[in-house]
Amino acid sequence: MAGTEIERLIGLLARLPGLGPRSARRAALHLLERREGLLDPLAASLKEAAASVRRCSVCGNLDATDPCAICADPGRDQGLLCVVEDVAGLWAMERTRLFKGRYHVLGGVLSALDGVGPDDLGIDRLLARARAPGMREVILATGATVDGQTTAHYIAERLAGGGAAVSALAQGVPMGGELDFLDDGTIGAALAARRPLA
Ligand SMILES: [Zn+2]
């Protein structure tokens, strides 16, 4: 039997997405048997990330700087705003290398069932950014789930009649699909074929 330190490590690893108790035990053993090559660098990296990574106060991205590297990049088009559910969605869009604008991370989707309303997502903050002078297009890239689409339509309605065009990713995104699970080509095609929404 493992000691309490090892049990605690296994217990924490088991809380990671995609890891159950069995794979957590394997991962723990793998780490402990590779102290210099893996365990020590991982521990240092976790500590560093915990100390330095923050949420960007502009877009909601995670980065060691605030504003994040994307918001601070003068080469990114300020007239294009892509709205994603979460940072995983932002990373998925970035992997395609096709989007040259900026992002807004909602941190969730509207859900009557879970009691998530516009205030919980800070929709007003998004609307303020989307209505800023010089904004040409807001691309809604929430997931193709019922809640994701409800959220997109809610935002589109609130932005209707404003200065910026509002579009959504094309239906290359399969129903129920979350951006992060799609391959880069599919996201790229959905972005290229985006359709006006409002
Ligand atoms: Zn940012």
PDB file of C-alpha atoms and ligand atoms in Angstrom:
ATOM      1  CA  MET A   1       0.000   0.000   0.000  1.00  0.00           C
ATOM      2  CA  ALA A   2       1.093   3.543  -0.768  1.00  0.00           C
ATOM      3  CA  GLY A   3       1.758   6.101   1.966  1.00  0.00           C
ATOM      4  CA  THR A   4      -0.482   9.119   2.532  1.00  0.00           C
ATOM      5  CA  GLU A   5       1.682  11.451   0.396  1.00  0.00           C
ATOM      6  CA  ILE A   6       1.344   9.135  -2.568  1.00  0.00           C
ATOM      7  CA  GLU A   7      -2.352   8.588  -1.906  1.00  0.00           C
ATOM      8  CA  ARG A   8      -2.847  12.348  -1.879  1.00  0.00           C
ATOM      9  CA  LEU A   9      -0.997  12.693  -5.179  1.00  0.00           C
ATOM     10  CA  ILE A  10      -3.160   9.970  -6.707  1.00  0.00           C
ATOM     11  CA  GLY A  11      -6.300  11.584  -5.316  1.00  0.00           C
ATOM     12  CA  LEU A  12      -5.424  14.952  -6.863  1.00  0.00           C
ATOM     13  CA  LEU A  13      -4.444  13.444 -10.214  1.00  0.00           C
ATOM     14  CA  ALA A  14      -7.754  11.559 -10.279  1.00  0.00           C
ATOM     15  CA  ARG A  15      -9.559  14.912 -10.281  1.00  0.00           C
ATOM     16  CA  LEU A  16      -7.995  15.903 -13.611  1.00  0.00           C
ATOM     17  CA  PRO A  17     -10.254  15.640 -16.669  1.00  0.00           C
ATOM     18  CA  GLY A  18      -9.899  12.300 -18.405  1.00  0.00           C
ATOM     19  CA  LEU A  19      -8.147  10.617 -15.479  1.00  0.00           C
ATOM     20  CA  GLY A  20      -9.974   8.094 -13.306  1.00  0.00           C
ATOM     21  CA  PRO A  21      -8.507   6.446 -10.191  1.00  0.00           C
ATOM     22  CA  ARG A  22      -6.814   3.765 -12.245  1.00  0.00           C
ATOM     23  CA  SER A  23      -5.039   6.089 -14.675  1.00  0.00           C
ATOM     24  CA  ALA A  24      -4.237   8.431 -11.772  1.00  0.00           C
ATOM     25  CA  ARG A  25      -2.353   5.577 -10.078  1.00  0.00           C
ATOM     26  CA  ARG A  26      -0.451   4.892 -13.283  1.00  0.00           C
ATOM     27  CA  ALA A  27       0.363   8.584 -13.720  1.00  0.00           C
ATOM     28  CA  ALA A  28       1.538   8.919 -10.114  1.00  0.00           C
ATOM     29  CA  LEU A  29       3.823   5.920 -10.420  1.00  0.00           C
ATOM     30  CA  HIS A  30       5.124   7.199 -13.747  1.00  0.00           C
ATOM     31  CA  LEU A  31       5.988  10.537 -12.136  1.00  0.00           C
ATOM     32  CA  LEU A  32       7.566   9.078  -9.018  1.00  0.00           C
ATOM     33  CA  GLU A  33       9.769   6.794 -11.040  1.00  0.00           C
ATOM     34  CA  ARG A  34      11.017   9.708 -13.178  1.00  0.00           C
ATOM     35  CA  ARG A  35      11.944  12.201 -10.530  1.00  0.00           C
ATOM     36  CA  GLU A  36      14.549  14.278 -12.368  1.00  0.00           C
ATOM     37  CA  GLY A  37      13.136  13.942 -15.845  1.00  0.00           C
ATOM     38  CA  LEU A  38       9.490  14.602 -15.024  1.00  0.00           C
ATOM     39  CA  LEU A  39       8.383  14.957 -11.396  1.00  0.00           C
ATOM     40  CA  ASP A  40      10.697  17.844 -10.430  1.00  0.00           C
ATOM     41  CA  PRO A  41      10.179  19.871 -13.644  1.00  0.00           C
ATOM     42  CA  LEU A  42       6.413  19.316 -13.402  1.00  0.00           C
ATOM     43  CA  ALA A  43       6.333  20.444  -9.784  1.00  0.00           C
ATOM     44  CA  ALA A  44       8.328  23.563 -10.689  1.00  0.00           C
ATOM     45  CA  SER A  45       6.093  24.283 -13.664  1.00  0.00           C
ATOM     46  CA  LEU A  46       2.924  23.914 -11.575  1.00  0.00           C
ATOM     47  CA  LYS A  47       4.321  26.281  -8.979  1.00  0.00           C
ATOM     48  CA  GLU A  48       5.285  28.806 -11.628  1.00  0.00           C
ATOM     49  CA  ALA A  49       1.901  28.627 -13.322  1.00  0.00           C
ATOM     50  CA  ALA A  50       0.068  28.976 -10.011  1.00  0.00           C
ATOM     51  CA  ALA A  51       2.116  32.054  -9.146  1.00  0.00           C
ATOM     52  CA  SER A  52       2.031  33.864 -12.474  1.00  0.00           C
ATOM     53  CA  VAL A  53      -0.989  32.874 -14.590  1.00  0.00           C
ATOM     54  CA  ARG A  54      -3.962  35.217 -14.257  1.00  0.00           C
ATOM     55  CA  ARG A  55      -7.181  35.887 -16.064  1.00  0.00           C
ATOM     56  CA  CYS A  56      -6.865  38.729 -18.600  1.00  0.00           C
ATOM     57  CA  SER A  57      -9.010  41.633 -17.390  1.00  0.00           C
ATOM     58  CA  VAL A  58      -9.872  42.542 -20.979  1.00  0.00           C
ATOM     59  CA  CYS A  59     -10.818  39.253 -22.628  1.00  0.00           C
ATOM     60  CA  GLY A  60     -10.852  36.546 -19.941  1.00  0.00           C
ATOM     61  CA  ASN A  61      -7.949  34.571 -21.427  1.00  0.00           C
ATOM     62  CA  LEU A  62      -5.352  32.979 -19.148  1.00  0.00           C
ATOM     63  CA  ASP A  63      -1.815  34.328 -19.361  1.00  0.00           C
ATOM     64  CA  ALA A  64       1.112  35.458 -17.233  1.00  0.00           C
ATOM     65  CA  THR A  65       0.487  39.057 -18.295  1.00  0.00           C
ATOM     66  CA  ASP A  66      -2.592  41.251 -17.973  1.00  0.00           C
ATOM     67  CA  PRO A  67      -3.628  42.228 -20.614  1.00  0.00           C
ATOM     68  CA  CYS A  68      -2.790  38.866 -22.171  1.00  0.00           C
ATOM     69  CA  ALA A  69      -0.387  38.510 -25.088  1.00  0.00           C
ATOM     70  CA  ILE A  70      -3.258  38.468 -27.603  1.00  0.00           C
ATOM     71  CA  CYS A  71      -4.902  41.645 -26.247  1.00  0.00           C
ATOM     72  CA  ALA A  72      -1.527  43.377 -26.073  1.00  0.00           C
ATOM     73  CA  ASP A  73      -0.507  42.412 -29.611  1.00  0.00           C
ATOM     74  CA  PRO A  74      -0.781  45.518 -31.825  1.00  0.00           C
ATOM     75  CA  GLY A  75      -0.775  43.247 -34.878  1.00  0.00           C
ATOM     76  CA  ARG A  76      -4.172  41.754 -33.999  1.00  0.00           C
ATOM     77  CA  ASP A  77      -7.207  43.326 -35.662  1.00  0.00           C
ATOM     78  CA  GLN A  78      -9.143  45.335 -33.080  1.00  0.00           C
ATOM     79  CA  GLY A  79     -12.192  45.433 -35.337  1.00  0.00           C
ATOM     80  CA  LEU A  80     -12.770  41.679 -35.094  1.00  0.00           C
ATOM     81  CA  LEU A  81     -14.023  40.063 -31.920  1.00  0.00           C
ATOM     82  CA  CYS A  82     -14.479  36.310 -31.527  1.00  0.00           C
ATOM     83  CA  VAL A  83     -16.710  35.207 -28.645  1.00  0.00           C
ATOM     84  CA  VAL A  84     -15.851  31.797 -27.177  1.00  0.00           C
ATOM     85  CA  GLU A  85     -17.274  29.881 -24.231  1.00  0.00           C
ATOM     86  CA  ASP A  86     -14.007  29.141 -22.522  1.00  0.00           C
ATOM     87  CA  VAL A  87     -10.241  29.279 -22.858  1.00  0.00           C
ATOM     88  CA  ALA A  88     -10.281  25.822 -24.470  1.00  0.00           C
ATOM     89  CA  GLY A  89     -12.355  27.367 -27.268  1.00  0.00           C
ATOM     90  CA  LEU A  90      -9.874  30.232 -27.594  1.00  0.00           C
ATOM     91  CA  TRP A  91      -6.984  27.778 -27.844  1.00  0.00           C
ATOM     92  CA  ALA A  92      -8.887  25.781 -30.450  1.00  0.00           C
ATOM     93  CA  MET A  93      -9.399  28.914 -32.570  1.00  0.00           C
ATOM     94  CA  GLU A  94      -5.749  29.886 -32.154  1.00  0.00           C
ATOM     95  CA  ARG A  95      -4.607  26.443 -33.316  1.00  0.00           C
ATOM     96  CA  THR A  96      -6.157  27.127 -36.721  1.00  0.00           C
ATOM     97  CA  ARG A  97      -3.946  30.255 -37.088  1.00  0.00           C
ATOM     98  CA  LEU A  98      -6.717  31.699 -39.249  1.00  0.00           C
ATOM     99  CA  PHE A  99      -8.237  34.226 -36.873  1.00  0.00           C
ATOM    100  CA  LYS A 100      -6.321  37.486 -36.555  1.00  0.00           C
ATOM    101  CA  GLY A 101      -8.701  39.427 -34.330  1.00  0.00           C
ATOM    102  CA  ARG A 102      -9.238  39.425 -30.601  1.00  0.00           C
ATOM    103  CA  TYR A 103     -11.320  37.325 -28.249  1.00  0.00           C
ATOM    104  CA  HIS A 104     -13.897  37.502 -25.548  1.00  0.00           C
ATOM    105  CA  VAL A 105     -14.065  34.499 -23.209  1.00  0.00           C
ATOM    106  CA  LEU A 106     -17.545  34.174 -21.687  1.00  0.00           C
ATOM    107  CA  GLY A 107     -16.578  31.654 -19.033  1.00  0.00           C
ATOM    108  CA  GLY A 108     -19.707  29.590 -19.659  1.00  0.00           C
ATOM    109  CA  VAL A 109     -23.015  29.683 -21.499  1.00  0.00           C
ATOM    110  CA  LEU A 110     -26.508  30.809 -20.594  1.00  0.00           C
ATOM    111  CA  SER A 111     -28.396  27.958 -19.027  1.00  0.00           C
ATOM    112  CA  ALA A 112     -31.900  28.084 -17.601  1.00  0.00           C
ATOM    113  CA  LEU A 113     -31.353  24.619 -16.146  1.00  0.00           C
ATOM    114  CA  ASP A 114     -28.173  25.565 -14.287  1.00  0.00           C
ATOM    115  CA  GLY A 115     -29.434  29.031 -13.420  1.00  0.00           C
ATOM    116  CA  VAL A 116     -26.763  30.859 -15.454  1.00  0.00           C
ATOM    117  CA  GLY A 117     -28.010  34.259 -16.609  1.00  0.00           C
ATOM    118  CA  PRO A 118     -26.479  37.189 -18.541  1.00  0.00           C
ATOM    119  CA  ASP A 119     -25.156  38.790 -15.347  1.00  0.00           C
ATOM    120  CA  ASP A 120     -23.272  35.621 -14.390  1.00  0.00           C
ATOM    121  CA  LEU A 121     -21.415  35.723 -17.708  1.00  0.00           C
ATOM    122  CA  GLY A 122     -20.762  39.457 -17.639  1.00  0.00           C
ATOM    123  CA  ILE A 123     -22.565  39.895 -20.954  1.00  0.00           C
ATOM    124  CA  ASP A 124     -22.636  43.674 -20.439  1.00  0.00           C
ATOM    125  CA  ARG A 125     -18.845  43.730 -20.528  1.00  0.00           C
ATOM    126  CA  LEU A 126     -18.933  41.883 -23.842  1.00  0.00           C
ATOM    127  CA  LEU A 127     -21.588  44.237 -25.232  1.00  0.00           C
ATOM    128  CA  ALA A 128     -19.480  47.240 -24.276  1.00  0.00           C
ATOM    129  CA  ARG A 129     -16.500  45.803 -26.150  1.00  0.00           C
ATOM    130  CA  ALA A 130     -18.629  44.814 -29.135  1.00  0.00           C
ATOM    131  CA  ARG A 131     -20.147  48.310 -29.366  1.00  0.00           C
ATOM    132  CA  ALA A 132     -16.793  50.074 -29.149  1.00  0.00           C
ATOM    133  CA  PRO A 133     -15.958  52.388 -32.071  1.00  0.00           C
ATOM    134  CA  GLY A 134     -14.119  50.616 -34.874  1.00  0.00           C
ATOM    135  CA  MET A 135     -15.656  47.204 -34.189  1.00  0.00           C
ATOM    136  CA  ARG A 136     -16.567  45.706 -37.581  1.00  0.00           C
ATOM    137  CA  GLU A 137     -17.572  42.136 -36.820  1.00  0.00           C
ATOM    138  CA  VAL A 138     -18.421  40.004 -33.818  1.00  0.00           C
ATOM    139  CA  ILE A 139     -18.033  36.284 -34.509  1.00  0.00           C
ATOM    140  CA  LEU A 140     -19.980  34.057 -32.143  1.00  0.00           C
ATOM    141  CA  ALA A 141     -18.057  30.810 -31.701  1.00  0.00           C
ATOM    142  CA  THR A 142     -19.968  29.248 -28.844  1.00  0.00           C
ATOM    143  CA  GLY A 143     -20.447  25.476 -29.049  1.00  0.00           C
ATOM    144  CA  ALA A 144     -23.147  23.818 -31.150  1.00  0.00           C
ATOM    145  CA  THR A 145     -24.954  22.705 -27.992  1.00  0.00           C
ATOM    146  CA  VAL A 146     -28.480  23.964 -27.193  1.00  0.00           C
ATOM    147  CA  ASP A 147     -27.119  26.309 -24.511  1.00  0.00           C
ATOM    148  CA  GLY A 148     -24.254  27.436 -26.740  1.00  0.00           C
ATOM    149  CA  GLN A 149     -26.653  28.348 -29.543  1.00  0.00           C
ATOM    150  CA  THR A 150     -29.116  30.007 -27.136  1.00  0.00           C
ATOM    151  CA  THR A 151     -26.244  32.129 -25.866  1.00  0.00           C
ATOM    152  CA  ALA A 152     -25.180  33.069 -29.399  1.00  0.00           C
ATOM    153  CA  HIS A 153     -28.711  34.133 -30.319  1.00  0.00           C
ATOM    154  CA  TYR A 154     -29.123  36.108 -27.117  1.00  0.00           C
ATOM    155  CA  ILE A 155     -25.904  38.034 -27.804  1.00  0.00           C
ATOM    156  CA  ALA A 156     -26.865  38.538 -31.462  1.00  0.00           C
ATOM    157  CA  GLU A 157     -30.221  40.009 -30.421  1.00  0.00           C
ATOM    158  CA  ARG A 158     -28.593  42.371 -27.964  1.00  0.00           C
ATOM    159  CA  LEU A 159     -26.143  43.516 -30.668  1.00  0.00           C
ATOM    160  CA  ALA A 160     -28.725  43.840 -33.450  1.00  0.00           C
ATOM    161  CA  GLY A 161     -28.817  47.277 -35.047  1.00  0.00           C
ATOM    162  CA  GLY A 162     -25.386  48.198 -33.721  1.00  0.00           C
ATOM    163  CA  GLY A 163     -22.364  49.166 -35.741  1.00  0.00           C
ATOM    164  CA  ALA A 164     -20.759  45.729 -35.998  1.00  0.00           C
ATOM    165  CA  ALA A 165     -21.898  42.809 -38.130  1.00  0.00           C
ATOM    166  CA  VAL A 166     -22.690  39.687 -36.117  1.00  0.00           C
ATOM    167  CA  SER A 167     -21.857  36.238 -37.473  1.00  0.00           C
ATOM    168  CA  ALA A 168     -21.641  32.672 -36.215  1.00  0.00           C
ATOM    169  CA  LEU A 169     -19.456  29.733 -37.153  1.00  0.00           C
ATOM    170  CA  ALA A 170     -20.970  27.710 -40.005  1.00  0.00           C
ATOM    171  CA  GLN A 171     -22.644  24.425 -39.295  1.00  0.00           C
ATOM    172  CA  GLY A 172     -19.483  22.489 -40.038  1.00  0.00           C
ATOM    173  CA  VAL A 173     -19.470  22.346 -36.255  1.00  0.00           C
ATOM    174  CA  PRO A 174     -21.447  19.187 -35.414  1.00  0.00           C
ATOM    175  CA  MET A 175     -24.443  19.514 -33.106  1.00  0.00           C
ATOM    176  CA  GLY A 176     -23.449  19.088 -29.506  1.00  0.00           C
ATOM    177  CA  GLY A 177     -19.871  19.810 -30.502  1.00  0.00           C
ATOM    178  CA  GLU A 178     -17.472  21.757 -28.365  1.00  0.00           C
ATOM    179  CA  LEU A 179     -14.791  23.654 -30.208  1.00  0.00           C
ATOM    180  CA  ASP A 180     -11.943  21.979 -28.398  1.00  0.00           C
ATOM    181  CA  PHE A 181     -12.912  18.535 -29.701  1.00  0.00           C
ATOM    182  CA  LEU A 182     -12.844  19.553 -33.346  1.00  0.00           C
ATOM    183  CA  ASP A 183      -9.878  19.232 -35.622  1.00  0.00           C
ATOM    184  CA  ASP A 184      -8.280  22.457 -36.818  1.00  0.00           C
ATOM    185  CA  GLY A 185      -9.475  21.987 -40.401  1.00  0.00           C
ATOM    186  CA  THR A 186     -13.115  21.770 -39.319  1.00  0.00           C
ATOM    187  CA  ILE A 187     -12.856  24.908 -37.216  1.00  0.00           C
ATOM    188  CA  GLY A 188     -11.089  26.710 -40.045  1.00  0.00           C
ATOM    189  CA  ALA A 189     -13.821  25.744 -42.521  1.00  0.00           C
ATOM    190  CA  ALA A 190     -16.550  26.808 -40.076  1.00  0.00           C
ATOM    191  CA  LEU A 191     -14.798  30.139 -39.600  1.00  0.00           C
ATOM    192  CA  ALA A 192     -14.369  30.740 -43.324  1.00  0.00           C
ATOM    193  CA  ALA A 193     -18.041  29.895 -43.994  1.00  0.00           C
ATOM    194  CA  ARG A 194     -19.431  31.852 -41.057  1.00  0.00           C
ATOM    195  CA  ARG A 195     -22.933  33.188 -41.548  1.00  0.00           C
ATOM    196  CA  PRO A 196     -24.548  36.468 -40.562  1.00  0.00           C
ATOM    197  CA  LEU A 197     -26.670  36.107 -37.442  1.00  0.00           C
ATOM    198  CA  ALA A 198     -28.289  39.478 -36.902  1.00  0.00           C
TER     199      ALA A 198
HETATM  200 ZN    ZN B   1      -6.786  39.264 -23.209  1.00  0.00          ZN
END
